[in-house]
Short mmCIF file of C-alpha atoms in Angstrom, two decimals:
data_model
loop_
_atom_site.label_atom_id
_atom_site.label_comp_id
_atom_site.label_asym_id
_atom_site.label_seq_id
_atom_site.Cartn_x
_atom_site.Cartn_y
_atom_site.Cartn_z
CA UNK A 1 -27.21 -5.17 35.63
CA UNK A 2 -26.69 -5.11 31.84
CA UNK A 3 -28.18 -7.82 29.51
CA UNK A 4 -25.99 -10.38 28.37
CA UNK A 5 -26.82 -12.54 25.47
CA UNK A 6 -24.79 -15.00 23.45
CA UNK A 7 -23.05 -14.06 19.81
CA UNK A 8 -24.42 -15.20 16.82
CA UNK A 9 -21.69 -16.83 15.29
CA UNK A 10 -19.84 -18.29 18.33
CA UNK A 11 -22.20 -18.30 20.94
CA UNK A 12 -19.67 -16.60 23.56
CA UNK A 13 -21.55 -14.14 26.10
CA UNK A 14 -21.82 -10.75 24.98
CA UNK A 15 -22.74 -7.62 27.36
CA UNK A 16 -25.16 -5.38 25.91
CA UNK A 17 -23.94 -2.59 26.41
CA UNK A 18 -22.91 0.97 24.04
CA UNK A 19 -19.50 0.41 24.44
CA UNK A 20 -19.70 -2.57 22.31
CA UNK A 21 -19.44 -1.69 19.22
CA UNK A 22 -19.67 -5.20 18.05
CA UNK A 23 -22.93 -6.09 19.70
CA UNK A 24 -25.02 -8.82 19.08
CA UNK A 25 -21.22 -10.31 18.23
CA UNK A 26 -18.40 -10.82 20.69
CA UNK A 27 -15.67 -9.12 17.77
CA UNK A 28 -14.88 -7.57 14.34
CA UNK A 29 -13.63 -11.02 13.67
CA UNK A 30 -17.47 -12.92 15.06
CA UNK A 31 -19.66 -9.74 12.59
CA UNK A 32 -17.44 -10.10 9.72
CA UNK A 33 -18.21 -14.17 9.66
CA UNK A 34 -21.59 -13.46 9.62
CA UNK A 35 -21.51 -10.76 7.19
CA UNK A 36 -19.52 -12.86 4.80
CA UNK A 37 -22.65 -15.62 5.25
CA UNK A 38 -25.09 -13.31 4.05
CA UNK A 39 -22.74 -12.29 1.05
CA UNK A 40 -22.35 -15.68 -0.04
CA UNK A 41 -26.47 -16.66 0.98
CA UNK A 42 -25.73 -19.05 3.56
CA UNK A 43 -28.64 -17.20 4.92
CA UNK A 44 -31.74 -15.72 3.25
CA UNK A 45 -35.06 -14.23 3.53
CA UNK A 46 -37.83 -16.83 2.51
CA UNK A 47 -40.16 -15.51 -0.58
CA UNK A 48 -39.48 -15.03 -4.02
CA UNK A 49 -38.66 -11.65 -5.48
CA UNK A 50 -41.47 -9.37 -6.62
CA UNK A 51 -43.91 -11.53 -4.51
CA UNK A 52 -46.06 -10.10 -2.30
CA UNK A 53 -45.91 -9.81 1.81
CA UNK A 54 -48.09 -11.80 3.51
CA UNK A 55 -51.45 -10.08 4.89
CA UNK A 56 -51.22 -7.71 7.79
CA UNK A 57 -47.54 -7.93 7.63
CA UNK A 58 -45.94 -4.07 7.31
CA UNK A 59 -43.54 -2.96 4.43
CA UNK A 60 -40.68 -0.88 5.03
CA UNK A 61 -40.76 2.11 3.08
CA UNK A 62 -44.76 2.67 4.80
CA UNK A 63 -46.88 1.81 2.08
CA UNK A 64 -49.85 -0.32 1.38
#
């Protein structure tokens, strides 16, 4: 039984599955919403630029 969970933006069920292309949203429509909330920072990432990552916490690019 595939997973379902519930879209970001609308909170409709979504199947997990490959042939979703839209997964974790329900539509184009639903990942373009969300999109254009990052775009405008409706949502960001907590810190300040240039600041350091917390202690034990693991960069991206694999460095120290």
């Amino acid at each position: 039984m595939p997973t379902v969970v519930k879209c970001p933006t609308c909170g409709k069920d979504v199947v997990w599955v490959p042939e979703n292309k839209f997964r974790p949203f329900c539509s184009e429509r639903c990942k373009q919403i969300d999109l254009g909330a990052w775009a405008t920072e409706k949502y960001v990432i907590g810190g300040k630029p240039g600041e350091d990552a917390p202690e034990g916490a693991e960069r991206e690019d694999g460095e120290d």
